[in-house]
PDB file of C-alpha atoms in Angstrom:
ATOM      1  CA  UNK A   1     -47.802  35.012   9.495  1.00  0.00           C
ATOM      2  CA  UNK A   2     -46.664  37.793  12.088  1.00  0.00           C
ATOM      3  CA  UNK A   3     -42.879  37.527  13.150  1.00  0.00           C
ATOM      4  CA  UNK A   4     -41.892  36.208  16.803  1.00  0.00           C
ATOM      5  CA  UNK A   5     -39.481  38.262  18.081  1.00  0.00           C
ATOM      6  CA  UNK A   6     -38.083  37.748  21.741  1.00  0.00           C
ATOM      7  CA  UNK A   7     -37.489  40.652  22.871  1.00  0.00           C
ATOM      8  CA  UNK A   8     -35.418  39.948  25.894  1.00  0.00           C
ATOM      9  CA  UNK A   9     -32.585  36.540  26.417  1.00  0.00           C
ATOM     10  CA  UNK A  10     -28.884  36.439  27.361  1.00  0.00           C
ATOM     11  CA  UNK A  11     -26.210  34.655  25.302  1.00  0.00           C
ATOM     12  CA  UNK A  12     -22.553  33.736  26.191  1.00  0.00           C
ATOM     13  CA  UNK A  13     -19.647  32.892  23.934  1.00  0.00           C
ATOM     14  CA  UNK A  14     -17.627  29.433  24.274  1.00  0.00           C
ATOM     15  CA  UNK A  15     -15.250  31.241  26.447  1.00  0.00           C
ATOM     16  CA  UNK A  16     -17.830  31.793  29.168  1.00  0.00           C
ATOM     17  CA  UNK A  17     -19.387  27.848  28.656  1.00  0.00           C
ATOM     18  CA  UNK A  18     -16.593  26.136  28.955  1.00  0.00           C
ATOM     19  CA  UNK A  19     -16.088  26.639  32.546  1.00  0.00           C
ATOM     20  CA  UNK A  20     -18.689  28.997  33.956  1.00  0.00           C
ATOM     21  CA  UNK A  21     -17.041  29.454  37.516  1.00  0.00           C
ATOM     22  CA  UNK A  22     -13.475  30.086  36.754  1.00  0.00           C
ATOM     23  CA  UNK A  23     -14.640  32.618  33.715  1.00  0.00           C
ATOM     24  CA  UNK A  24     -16.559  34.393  36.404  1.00  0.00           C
ATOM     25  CA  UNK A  25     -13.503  34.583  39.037  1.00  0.00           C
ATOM     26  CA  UNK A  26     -10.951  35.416  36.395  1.00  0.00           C
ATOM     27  CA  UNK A  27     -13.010  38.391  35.308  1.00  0.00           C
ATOM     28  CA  UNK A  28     -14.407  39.278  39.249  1.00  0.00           C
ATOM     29  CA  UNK A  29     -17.957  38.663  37.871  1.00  0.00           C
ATOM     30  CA  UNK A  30     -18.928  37.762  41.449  1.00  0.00           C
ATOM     31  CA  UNK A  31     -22.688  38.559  41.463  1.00  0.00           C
ATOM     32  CA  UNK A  32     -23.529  37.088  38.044  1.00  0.00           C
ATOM     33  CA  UNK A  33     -22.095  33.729  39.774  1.00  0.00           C
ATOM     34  CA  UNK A  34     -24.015  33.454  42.434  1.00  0.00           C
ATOM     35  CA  UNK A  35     -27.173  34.401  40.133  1.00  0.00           C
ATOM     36  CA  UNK A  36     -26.390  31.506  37.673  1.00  0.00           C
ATOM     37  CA  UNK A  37     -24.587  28.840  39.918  1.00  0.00           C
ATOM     38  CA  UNK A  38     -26.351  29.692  43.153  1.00  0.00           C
ATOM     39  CA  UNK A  39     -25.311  28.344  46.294  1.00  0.00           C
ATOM     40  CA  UNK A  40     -23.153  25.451  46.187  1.00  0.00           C
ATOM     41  CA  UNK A  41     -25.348  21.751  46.079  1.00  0.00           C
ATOM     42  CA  UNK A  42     -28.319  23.671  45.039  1.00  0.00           C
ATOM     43  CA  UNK A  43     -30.155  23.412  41.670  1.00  0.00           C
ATOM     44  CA  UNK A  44     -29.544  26.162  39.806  1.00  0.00           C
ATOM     45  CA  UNK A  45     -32.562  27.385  36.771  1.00  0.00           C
ATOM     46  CA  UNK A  46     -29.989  29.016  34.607  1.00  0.00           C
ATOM     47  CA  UNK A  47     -30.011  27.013  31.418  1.00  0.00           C
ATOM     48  CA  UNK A  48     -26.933  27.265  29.027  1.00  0.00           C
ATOM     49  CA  UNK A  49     -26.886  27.441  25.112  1.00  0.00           C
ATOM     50  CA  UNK A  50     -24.075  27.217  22.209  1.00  0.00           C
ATOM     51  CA  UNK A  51     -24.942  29.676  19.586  1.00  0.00           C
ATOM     52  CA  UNK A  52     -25.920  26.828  17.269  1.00  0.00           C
ATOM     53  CA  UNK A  53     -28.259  25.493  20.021  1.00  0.00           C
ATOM     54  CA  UNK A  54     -29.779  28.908  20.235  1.00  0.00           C
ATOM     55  CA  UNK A  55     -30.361  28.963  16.742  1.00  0.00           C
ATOM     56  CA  UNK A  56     -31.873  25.192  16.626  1.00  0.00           C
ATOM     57  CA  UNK A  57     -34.601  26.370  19.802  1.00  0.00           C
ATOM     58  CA  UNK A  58     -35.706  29.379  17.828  1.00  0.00           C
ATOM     59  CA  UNK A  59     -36.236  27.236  14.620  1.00  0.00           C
ATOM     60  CA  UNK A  60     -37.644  24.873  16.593  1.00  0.00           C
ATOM     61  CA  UNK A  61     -40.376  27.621  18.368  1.00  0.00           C
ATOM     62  CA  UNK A  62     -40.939  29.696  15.286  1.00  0.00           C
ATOM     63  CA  UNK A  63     -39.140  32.653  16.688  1.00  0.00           C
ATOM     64  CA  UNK A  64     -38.033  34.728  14.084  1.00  0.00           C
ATOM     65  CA  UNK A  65     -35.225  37.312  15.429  1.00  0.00           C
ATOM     66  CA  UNK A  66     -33.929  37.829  19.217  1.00  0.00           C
ATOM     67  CA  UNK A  67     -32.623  41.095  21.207  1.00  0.00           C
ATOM     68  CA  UNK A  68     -29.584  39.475  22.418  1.00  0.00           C
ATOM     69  CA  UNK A  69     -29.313  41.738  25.642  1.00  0.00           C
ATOM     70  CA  UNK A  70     -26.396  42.074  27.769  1.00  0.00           C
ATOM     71  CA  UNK A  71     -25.896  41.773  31.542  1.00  0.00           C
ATOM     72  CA  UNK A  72     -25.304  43.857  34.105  1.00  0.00           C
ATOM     73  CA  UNK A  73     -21.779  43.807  34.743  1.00  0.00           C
ATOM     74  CA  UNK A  74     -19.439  45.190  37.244  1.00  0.00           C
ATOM     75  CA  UNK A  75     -17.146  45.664  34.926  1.00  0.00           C
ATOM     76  CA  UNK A  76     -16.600  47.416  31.399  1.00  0.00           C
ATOM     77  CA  UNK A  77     -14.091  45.619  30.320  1.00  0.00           C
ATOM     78  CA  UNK A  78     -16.765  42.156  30.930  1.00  0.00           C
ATOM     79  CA  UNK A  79     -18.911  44.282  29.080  1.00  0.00           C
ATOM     80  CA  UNK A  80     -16.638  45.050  26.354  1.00  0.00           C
ATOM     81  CA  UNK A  81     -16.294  41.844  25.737  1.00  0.00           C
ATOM     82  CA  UNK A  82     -19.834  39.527  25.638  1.00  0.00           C
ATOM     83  CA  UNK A  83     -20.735  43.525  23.673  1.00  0.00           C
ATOM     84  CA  UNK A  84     -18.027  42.275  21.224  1.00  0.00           C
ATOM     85  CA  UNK A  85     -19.223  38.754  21.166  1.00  0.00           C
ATOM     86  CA  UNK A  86     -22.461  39.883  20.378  1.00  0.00           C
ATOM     87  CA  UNK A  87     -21.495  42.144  17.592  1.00  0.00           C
ATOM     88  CA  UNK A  88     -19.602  39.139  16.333  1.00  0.00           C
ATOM     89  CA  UNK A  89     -23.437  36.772  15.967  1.00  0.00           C
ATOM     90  CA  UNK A  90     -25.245  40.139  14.746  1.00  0.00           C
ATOM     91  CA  UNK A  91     -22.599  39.865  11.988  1.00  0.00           C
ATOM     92  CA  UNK A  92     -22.545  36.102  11.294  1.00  0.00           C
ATOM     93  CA  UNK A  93     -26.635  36.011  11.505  1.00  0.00           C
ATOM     94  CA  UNK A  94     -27.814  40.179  10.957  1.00  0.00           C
ATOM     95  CA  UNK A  95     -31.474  38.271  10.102  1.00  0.00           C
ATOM     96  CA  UNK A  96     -32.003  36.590  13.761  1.00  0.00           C
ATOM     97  CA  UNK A  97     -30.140  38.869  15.741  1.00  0.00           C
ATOM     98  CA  UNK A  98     -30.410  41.844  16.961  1.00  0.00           C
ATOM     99  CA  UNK A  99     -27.532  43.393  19.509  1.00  0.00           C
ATOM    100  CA  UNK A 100     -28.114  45.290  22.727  1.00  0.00           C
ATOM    101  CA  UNK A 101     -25.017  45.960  24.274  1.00  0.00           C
ATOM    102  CA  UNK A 102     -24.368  47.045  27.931  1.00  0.00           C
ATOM    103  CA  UNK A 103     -22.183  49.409  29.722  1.00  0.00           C
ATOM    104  CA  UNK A 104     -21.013  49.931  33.218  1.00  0.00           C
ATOM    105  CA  UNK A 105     -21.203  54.034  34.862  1.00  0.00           C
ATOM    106  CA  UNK A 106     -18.925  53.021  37.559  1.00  0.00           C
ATOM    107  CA  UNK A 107     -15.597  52.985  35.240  1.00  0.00           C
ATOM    108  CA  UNK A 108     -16.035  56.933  34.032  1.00  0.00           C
ATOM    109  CA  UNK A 109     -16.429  57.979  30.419  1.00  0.00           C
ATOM    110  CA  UNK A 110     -14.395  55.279  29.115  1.00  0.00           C
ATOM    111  CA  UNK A 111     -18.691  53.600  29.111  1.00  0.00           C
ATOM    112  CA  UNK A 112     -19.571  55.693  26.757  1.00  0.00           C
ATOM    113  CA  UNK A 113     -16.898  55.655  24.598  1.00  0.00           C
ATOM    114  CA  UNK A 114     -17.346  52.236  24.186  1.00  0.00           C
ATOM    115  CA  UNK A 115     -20.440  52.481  23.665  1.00  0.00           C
ATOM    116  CA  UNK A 116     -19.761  54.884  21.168  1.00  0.00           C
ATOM    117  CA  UNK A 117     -18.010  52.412  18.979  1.00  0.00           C
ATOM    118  CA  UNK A 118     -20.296  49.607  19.773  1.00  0.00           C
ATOM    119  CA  UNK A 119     -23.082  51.685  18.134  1.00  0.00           C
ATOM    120  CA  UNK A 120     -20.856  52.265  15.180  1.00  0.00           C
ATOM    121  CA  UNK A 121     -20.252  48.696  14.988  1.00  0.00           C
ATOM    122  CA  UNK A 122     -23.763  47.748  14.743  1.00  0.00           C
ATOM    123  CA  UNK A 123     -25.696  48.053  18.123  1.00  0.00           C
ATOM    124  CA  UNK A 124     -29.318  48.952  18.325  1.00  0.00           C
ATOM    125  CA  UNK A 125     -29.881  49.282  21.623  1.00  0.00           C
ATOM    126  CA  UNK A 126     -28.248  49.740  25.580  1.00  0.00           C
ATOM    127  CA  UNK A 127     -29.342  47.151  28.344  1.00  0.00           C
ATOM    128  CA  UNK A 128     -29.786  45.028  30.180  1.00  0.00           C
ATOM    129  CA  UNK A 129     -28.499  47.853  32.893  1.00  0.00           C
ATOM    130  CA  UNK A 130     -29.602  47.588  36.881  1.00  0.00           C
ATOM    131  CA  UNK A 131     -27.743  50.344  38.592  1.00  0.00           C
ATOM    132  CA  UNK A 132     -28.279  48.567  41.994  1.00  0.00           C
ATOM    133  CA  UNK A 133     -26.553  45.609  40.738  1.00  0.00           C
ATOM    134  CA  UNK A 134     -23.808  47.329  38.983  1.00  0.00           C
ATOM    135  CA  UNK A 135     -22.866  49.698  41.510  1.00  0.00           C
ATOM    136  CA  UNK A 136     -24.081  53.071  40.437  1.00  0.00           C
ATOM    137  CA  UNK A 137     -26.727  55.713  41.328  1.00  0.00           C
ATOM    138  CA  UNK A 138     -29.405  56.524  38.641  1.00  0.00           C
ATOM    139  CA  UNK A 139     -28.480  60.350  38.700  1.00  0.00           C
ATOM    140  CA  UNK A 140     -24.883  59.546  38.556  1.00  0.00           C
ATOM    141  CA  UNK A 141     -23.342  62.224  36.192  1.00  0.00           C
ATOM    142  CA  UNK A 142     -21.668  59.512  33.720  1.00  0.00           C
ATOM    143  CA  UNK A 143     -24.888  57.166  33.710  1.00  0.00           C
ATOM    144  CA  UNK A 144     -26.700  60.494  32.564  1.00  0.00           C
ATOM    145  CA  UNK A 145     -24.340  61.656  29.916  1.00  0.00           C
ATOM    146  CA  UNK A 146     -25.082  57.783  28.831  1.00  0.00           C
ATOM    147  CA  UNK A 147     -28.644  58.358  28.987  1.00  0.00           C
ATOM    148  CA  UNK A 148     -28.482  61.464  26.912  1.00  0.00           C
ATOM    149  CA  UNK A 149     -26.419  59.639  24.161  1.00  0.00           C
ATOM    150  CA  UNK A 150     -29.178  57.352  23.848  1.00  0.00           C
ATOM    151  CA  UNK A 151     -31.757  60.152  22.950  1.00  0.00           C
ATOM    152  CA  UNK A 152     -29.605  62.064  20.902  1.00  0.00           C
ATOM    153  CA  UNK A 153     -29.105  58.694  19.038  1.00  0.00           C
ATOM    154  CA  UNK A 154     -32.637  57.213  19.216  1.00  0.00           C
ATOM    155  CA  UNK A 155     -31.807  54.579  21.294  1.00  0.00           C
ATOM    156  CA  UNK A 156     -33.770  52.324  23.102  1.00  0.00           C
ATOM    157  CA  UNK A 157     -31.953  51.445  26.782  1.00  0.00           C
ATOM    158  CA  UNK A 158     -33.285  47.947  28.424  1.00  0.00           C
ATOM    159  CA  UNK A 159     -33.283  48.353  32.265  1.00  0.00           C
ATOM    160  CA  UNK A 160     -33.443  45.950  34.825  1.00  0.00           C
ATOM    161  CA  UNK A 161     -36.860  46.508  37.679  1.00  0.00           C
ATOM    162  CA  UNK A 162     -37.170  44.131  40.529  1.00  0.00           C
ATOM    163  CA  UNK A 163     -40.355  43.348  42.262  1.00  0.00           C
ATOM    164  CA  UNK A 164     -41.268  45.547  45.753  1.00  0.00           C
ATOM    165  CA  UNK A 165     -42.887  42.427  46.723  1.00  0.00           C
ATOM    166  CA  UNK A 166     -42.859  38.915  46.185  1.00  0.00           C
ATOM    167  CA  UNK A 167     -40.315  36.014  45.750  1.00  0.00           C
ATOM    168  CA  UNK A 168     -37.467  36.223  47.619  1.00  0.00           C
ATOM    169  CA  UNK A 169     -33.910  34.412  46.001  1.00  0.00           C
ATOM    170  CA  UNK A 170     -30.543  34.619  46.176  1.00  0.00           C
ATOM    171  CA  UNK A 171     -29.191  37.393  44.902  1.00  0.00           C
ATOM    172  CA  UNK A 172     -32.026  39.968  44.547  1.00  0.00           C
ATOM    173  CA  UNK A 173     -31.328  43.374  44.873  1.00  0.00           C
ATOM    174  CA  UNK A 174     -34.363  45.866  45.441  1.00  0.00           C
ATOM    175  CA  UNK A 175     -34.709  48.521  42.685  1.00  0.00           C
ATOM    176  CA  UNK A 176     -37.016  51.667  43.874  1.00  0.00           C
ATOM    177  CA  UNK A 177     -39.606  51.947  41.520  1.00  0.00           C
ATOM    178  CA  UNK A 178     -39.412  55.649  42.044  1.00  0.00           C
ATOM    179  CA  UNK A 179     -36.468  56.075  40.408  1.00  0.00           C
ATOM    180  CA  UNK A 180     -37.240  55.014  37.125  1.00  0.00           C
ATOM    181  CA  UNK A 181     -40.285  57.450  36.955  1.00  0.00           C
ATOM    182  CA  UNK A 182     -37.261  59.966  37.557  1.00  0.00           C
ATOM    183  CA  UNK A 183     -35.452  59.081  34.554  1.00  0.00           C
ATOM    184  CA  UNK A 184     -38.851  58.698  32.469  1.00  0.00           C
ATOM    185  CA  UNK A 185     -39.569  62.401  33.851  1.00  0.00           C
ATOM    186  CA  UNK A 186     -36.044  63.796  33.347  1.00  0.00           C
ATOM    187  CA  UNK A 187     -35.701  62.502  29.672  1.00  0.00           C
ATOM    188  CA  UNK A 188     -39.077  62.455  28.385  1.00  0.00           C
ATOM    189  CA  UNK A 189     -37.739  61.821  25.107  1.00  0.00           C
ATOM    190  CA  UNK A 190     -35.828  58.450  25.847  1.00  0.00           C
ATOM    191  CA  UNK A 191     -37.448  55.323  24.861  1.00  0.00           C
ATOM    192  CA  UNK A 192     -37.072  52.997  28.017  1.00  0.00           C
ATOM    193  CA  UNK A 193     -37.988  48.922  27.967  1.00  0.00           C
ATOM    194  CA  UNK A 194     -38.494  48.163  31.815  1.00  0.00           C
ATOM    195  CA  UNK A 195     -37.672  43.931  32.374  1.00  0.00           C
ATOM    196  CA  UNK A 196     -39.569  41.804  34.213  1.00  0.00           C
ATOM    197  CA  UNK A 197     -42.823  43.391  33.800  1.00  0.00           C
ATOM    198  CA  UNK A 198     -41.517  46.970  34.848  1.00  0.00           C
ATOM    199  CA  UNK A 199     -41.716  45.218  39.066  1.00  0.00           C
ATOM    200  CA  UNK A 200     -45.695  46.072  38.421  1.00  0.00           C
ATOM    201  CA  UNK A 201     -45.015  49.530  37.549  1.00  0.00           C
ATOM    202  CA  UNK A 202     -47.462  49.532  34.834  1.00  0.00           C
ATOM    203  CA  UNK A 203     -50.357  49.696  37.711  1.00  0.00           C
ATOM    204  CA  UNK A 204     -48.549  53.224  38.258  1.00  0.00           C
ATOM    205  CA  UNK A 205     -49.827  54.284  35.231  1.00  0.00           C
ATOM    206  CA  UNK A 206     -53.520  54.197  36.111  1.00  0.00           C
ATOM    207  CA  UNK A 207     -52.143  57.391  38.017  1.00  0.00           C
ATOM    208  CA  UNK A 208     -52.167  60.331  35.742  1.00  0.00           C
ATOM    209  CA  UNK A 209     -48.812  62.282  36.873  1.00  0.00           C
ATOM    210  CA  UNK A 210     -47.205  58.646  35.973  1.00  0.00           C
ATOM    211  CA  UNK A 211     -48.697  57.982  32.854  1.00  0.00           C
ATOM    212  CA  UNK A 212     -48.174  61.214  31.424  1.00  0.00           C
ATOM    213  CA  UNK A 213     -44.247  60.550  32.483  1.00  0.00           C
ATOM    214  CA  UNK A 214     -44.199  57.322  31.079  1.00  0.00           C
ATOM    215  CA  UNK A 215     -45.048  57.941  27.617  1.00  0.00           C
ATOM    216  CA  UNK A 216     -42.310  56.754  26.217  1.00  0.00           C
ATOM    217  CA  UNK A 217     -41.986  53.882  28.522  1.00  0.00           C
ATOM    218  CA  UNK A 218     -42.369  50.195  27.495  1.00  0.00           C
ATOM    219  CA  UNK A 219     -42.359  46.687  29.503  1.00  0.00           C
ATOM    220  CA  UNK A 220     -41.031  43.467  28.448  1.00  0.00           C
ATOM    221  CA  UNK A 221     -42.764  40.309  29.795  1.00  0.00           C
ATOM    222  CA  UNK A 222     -39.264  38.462  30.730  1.00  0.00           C
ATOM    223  CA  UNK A 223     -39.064  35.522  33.166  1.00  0.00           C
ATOM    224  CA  UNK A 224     -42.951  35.935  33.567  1.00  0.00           C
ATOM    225  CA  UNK A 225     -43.546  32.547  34.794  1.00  0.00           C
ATOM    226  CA  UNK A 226     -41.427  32.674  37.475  1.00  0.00           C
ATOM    227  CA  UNK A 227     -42.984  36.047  38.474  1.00  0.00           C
ATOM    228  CA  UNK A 228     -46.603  36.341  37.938  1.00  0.00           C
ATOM    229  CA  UNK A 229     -49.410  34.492  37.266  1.00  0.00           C
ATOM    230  CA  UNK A 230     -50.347  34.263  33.477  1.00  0.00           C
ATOM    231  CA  UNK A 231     -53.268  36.749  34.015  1.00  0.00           C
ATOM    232  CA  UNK A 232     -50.944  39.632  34.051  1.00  0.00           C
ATOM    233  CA  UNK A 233     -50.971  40.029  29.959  1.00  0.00           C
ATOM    234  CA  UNK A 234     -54.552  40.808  30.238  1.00  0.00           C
ATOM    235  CA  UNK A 235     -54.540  43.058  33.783  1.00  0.00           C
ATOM    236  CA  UNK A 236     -51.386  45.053  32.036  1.00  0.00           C
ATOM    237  CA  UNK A 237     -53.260  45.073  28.994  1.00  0.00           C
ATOM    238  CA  UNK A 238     -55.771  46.987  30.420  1.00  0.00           C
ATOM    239  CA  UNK A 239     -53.867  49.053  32.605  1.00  0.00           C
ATOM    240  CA  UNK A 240     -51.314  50.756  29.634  1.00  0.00           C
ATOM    241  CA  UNK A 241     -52.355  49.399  26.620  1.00  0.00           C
ATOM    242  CA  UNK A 242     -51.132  46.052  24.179  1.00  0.00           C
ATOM    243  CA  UNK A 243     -48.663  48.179  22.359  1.00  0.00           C
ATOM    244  CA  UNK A 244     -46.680  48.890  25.226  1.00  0.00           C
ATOM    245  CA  UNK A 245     -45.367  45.201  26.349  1.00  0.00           C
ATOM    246  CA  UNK A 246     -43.038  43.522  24.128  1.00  0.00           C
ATOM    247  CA  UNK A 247     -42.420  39.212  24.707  1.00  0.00           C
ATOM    248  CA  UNK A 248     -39.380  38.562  26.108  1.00  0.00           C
ATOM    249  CA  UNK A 249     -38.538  35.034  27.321  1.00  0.00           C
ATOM    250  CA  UNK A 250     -35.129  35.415  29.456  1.00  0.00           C
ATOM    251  CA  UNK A 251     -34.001  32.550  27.977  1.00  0.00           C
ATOM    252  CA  UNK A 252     -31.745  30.146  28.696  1.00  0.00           C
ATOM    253  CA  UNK A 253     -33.191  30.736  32.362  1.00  0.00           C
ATOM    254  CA  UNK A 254     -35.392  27.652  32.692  1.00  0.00           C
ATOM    255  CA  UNK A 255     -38.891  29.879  33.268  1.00  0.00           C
ATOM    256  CA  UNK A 256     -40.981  26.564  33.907  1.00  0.00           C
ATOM    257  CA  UNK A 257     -38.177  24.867  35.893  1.00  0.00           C
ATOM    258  CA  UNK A 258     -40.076  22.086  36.499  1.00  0.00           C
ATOM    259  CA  UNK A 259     -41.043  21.422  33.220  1.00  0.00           C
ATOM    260  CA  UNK A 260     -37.630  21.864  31.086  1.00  0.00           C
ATOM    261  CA  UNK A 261     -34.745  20.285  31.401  1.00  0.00           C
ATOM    262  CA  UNK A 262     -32.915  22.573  28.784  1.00  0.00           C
ATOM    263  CA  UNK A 263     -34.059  25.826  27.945  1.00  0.00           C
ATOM    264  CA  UNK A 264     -36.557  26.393  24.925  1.00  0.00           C
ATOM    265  CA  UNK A 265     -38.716  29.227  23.507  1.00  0.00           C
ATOM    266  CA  UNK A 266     -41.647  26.910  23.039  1.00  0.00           C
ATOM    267  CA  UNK A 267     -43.245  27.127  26.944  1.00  0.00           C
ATOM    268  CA  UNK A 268     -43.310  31.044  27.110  1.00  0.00           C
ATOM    269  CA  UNK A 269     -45.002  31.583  24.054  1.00  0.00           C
ATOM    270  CA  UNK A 270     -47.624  28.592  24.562  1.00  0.00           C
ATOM    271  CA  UNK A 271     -48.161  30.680  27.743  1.00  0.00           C
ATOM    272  CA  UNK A 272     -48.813  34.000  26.025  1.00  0.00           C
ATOM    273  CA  UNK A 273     -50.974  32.058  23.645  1.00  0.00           C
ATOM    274  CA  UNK A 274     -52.837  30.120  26.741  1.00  0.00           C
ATOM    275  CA  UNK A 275     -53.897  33.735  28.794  1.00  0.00           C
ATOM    276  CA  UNK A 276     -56.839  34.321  26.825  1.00  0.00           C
ATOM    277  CA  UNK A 277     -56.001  36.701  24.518  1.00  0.00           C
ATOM    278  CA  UNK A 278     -57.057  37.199  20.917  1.00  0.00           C
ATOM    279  CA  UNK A 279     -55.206  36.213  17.648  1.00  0.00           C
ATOM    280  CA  UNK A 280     -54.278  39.555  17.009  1.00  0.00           C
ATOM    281  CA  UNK A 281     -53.222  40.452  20.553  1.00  0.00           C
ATOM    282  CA  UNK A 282     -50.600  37.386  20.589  1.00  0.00           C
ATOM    283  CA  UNK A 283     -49.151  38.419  16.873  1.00  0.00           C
ATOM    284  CA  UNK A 284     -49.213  41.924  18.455  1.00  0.00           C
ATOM    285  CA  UNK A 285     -47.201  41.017  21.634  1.00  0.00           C
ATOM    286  CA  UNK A 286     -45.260  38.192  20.348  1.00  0.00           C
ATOM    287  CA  UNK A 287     -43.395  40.401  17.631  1.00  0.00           C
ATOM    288  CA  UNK A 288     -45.360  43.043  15.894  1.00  0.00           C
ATOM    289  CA  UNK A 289     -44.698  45.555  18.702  1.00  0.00           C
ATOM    290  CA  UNK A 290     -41.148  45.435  18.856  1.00  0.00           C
ATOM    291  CA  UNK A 291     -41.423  45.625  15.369  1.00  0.00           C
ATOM    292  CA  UNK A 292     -43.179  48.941  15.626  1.00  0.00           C
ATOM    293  CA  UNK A 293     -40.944  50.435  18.270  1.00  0.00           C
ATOM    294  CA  UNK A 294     -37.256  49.438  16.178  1.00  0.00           C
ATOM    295  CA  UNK A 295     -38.335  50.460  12.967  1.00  0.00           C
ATOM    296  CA  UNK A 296     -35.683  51.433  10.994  1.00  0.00           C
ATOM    297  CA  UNK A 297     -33.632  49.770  13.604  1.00  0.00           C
ATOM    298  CA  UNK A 298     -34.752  46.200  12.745  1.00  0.00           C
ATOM    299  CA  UNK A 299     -34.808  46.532   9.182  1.00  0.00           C
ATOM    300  CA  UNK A 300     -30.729  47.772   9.293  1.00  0.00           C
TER     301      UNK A 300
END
């Protein structure tokens, strides 16, 4: 049987979980609490997990190994440390998971030294990163001396893409499609995972000055539910092929918020299994894929 392999969720050490809102003042994490708390007596989909309870909902879906990917912070040090924390699971578990690690542009070259060591460490990959979020332009000077690490490494780098148009919630920061094809057409060489369905960039590809730029670009399927309806695995499918779209769950966030009480792997891939795709297409997109495109990666 094919591996599952999620290629996109969030994790937080005990430190963050025991007491999500002072965590998030002492370390001025202001925008990633009103993501995950929202506004105060509303119901919030941001589900929470211990590592062990992690563990438990990926035995319990048949999911094999998880990108652990970090957040956009607005700080390095914040990133410094859930990149240590997750350096600290790769090494207690190296067979479920696998460590992304993220990096703020704002605070200079002290980024990419740090990133430099996190890579030494263990890393196999940059993201989750949203310039608009964290504060920083995509042609800022350090964010491209970042970017050009990543090729000369073979890194992957995970980036955050809003949708143009659609839902509207708290928090949400537009993210101009148009600079992403800048960074696919500046560094042709840099293999770039677009969340969140790329905001429906893939439909860019049917045009041929995009497609040739995005050869090297990929899209992850996280928080689907809450986005799309389920009949964008075949439309995307069509429009840049199954080997470019990896699963990726978001989890904890409660995708079917009102089916789940606590966050599980279970719903997202009975989804990808539901939209009327082939046997081969779900072991394809479910985990062969991202199998493919870490290679040596997932094997260290």
């Amino acid at each position: 049987m094919s591996l599952i392999i999620d290629s996109h969720i969030h994790h937080y050490s005990e430190d963050v979980l025991s007491n999500i809102a002072l965590w998030a003042d002492t370390h001025r994490e202001h925008y990633w609490k009103k993501l995950v708390l929202g506004e105060p007596n509303s119901k919030s989909i941001q589900g929470w997990a211990s590592t062990d309870k992690l563990l438990k909902d990926m035995d319990e879906a048949g999911v094999d190994k998880v990108i652990l990917q970090g957040w956009y912070w607005e700080h390095q040090s914040t990133c410094n440390s859930q990149n240590a924390f997750y350096l600290r699971c790769f090494k207690e578990h190296p067979d479920r998971f696998i460590p992304f690690v993220s990096v703020q542009a704002r605070d200079g070259e002290r980024g990419l030294d740090d990133l430099k060591k996190a890579y030494e460490a263990g890393a196999c990959g940059v993201g989750e990163i949203f310039p608009q979020a964290q504060g920083f332009k995509m042609d800022d000077p350090v964010w491209l001396q970042i970017v050009e690490w990543a090729v000369e490494k073979g890194l992957p780098i995970n980036m955050h893409v809003t949708e143009p148009v659609g839902h509207d919630y708290l928090g949400k920061i537009e993210s101009p499609l148009e600079e992403y094809l800048f960074l696919a057409k500046r560094y042709p060489e840099l293999k770039l995972i677009l969340s969140h369905w790329g905001g429906l960039l893939p439909f860019y590809e049917l045009n041929p000055v995009v497609k040739m730029s995005f050869k090297n670009v990929y899209y992850d399927t996280a928080a689907s539910p809450l986005l799309y309806d389920s009949k964008i695995y075949r439309l995307v499918i069509e429009a840049v092929g199954l080997d470019k779209i990896f699963f990726g769950s978001d989890y904890p966030l409660k995708v079917f918020p009102r089916k789940q009480i606590e966050p599980n792997f279970n719903l997202a891939i009975e989804e990808v299994k539901k939209a009327g795709l082939s046997g081969t297409e779900c072991d394809q997109l479910l985990g062969l894929n991202i199998q493919k495109f870490l290679g040596e990666k997932l094997a260290s």
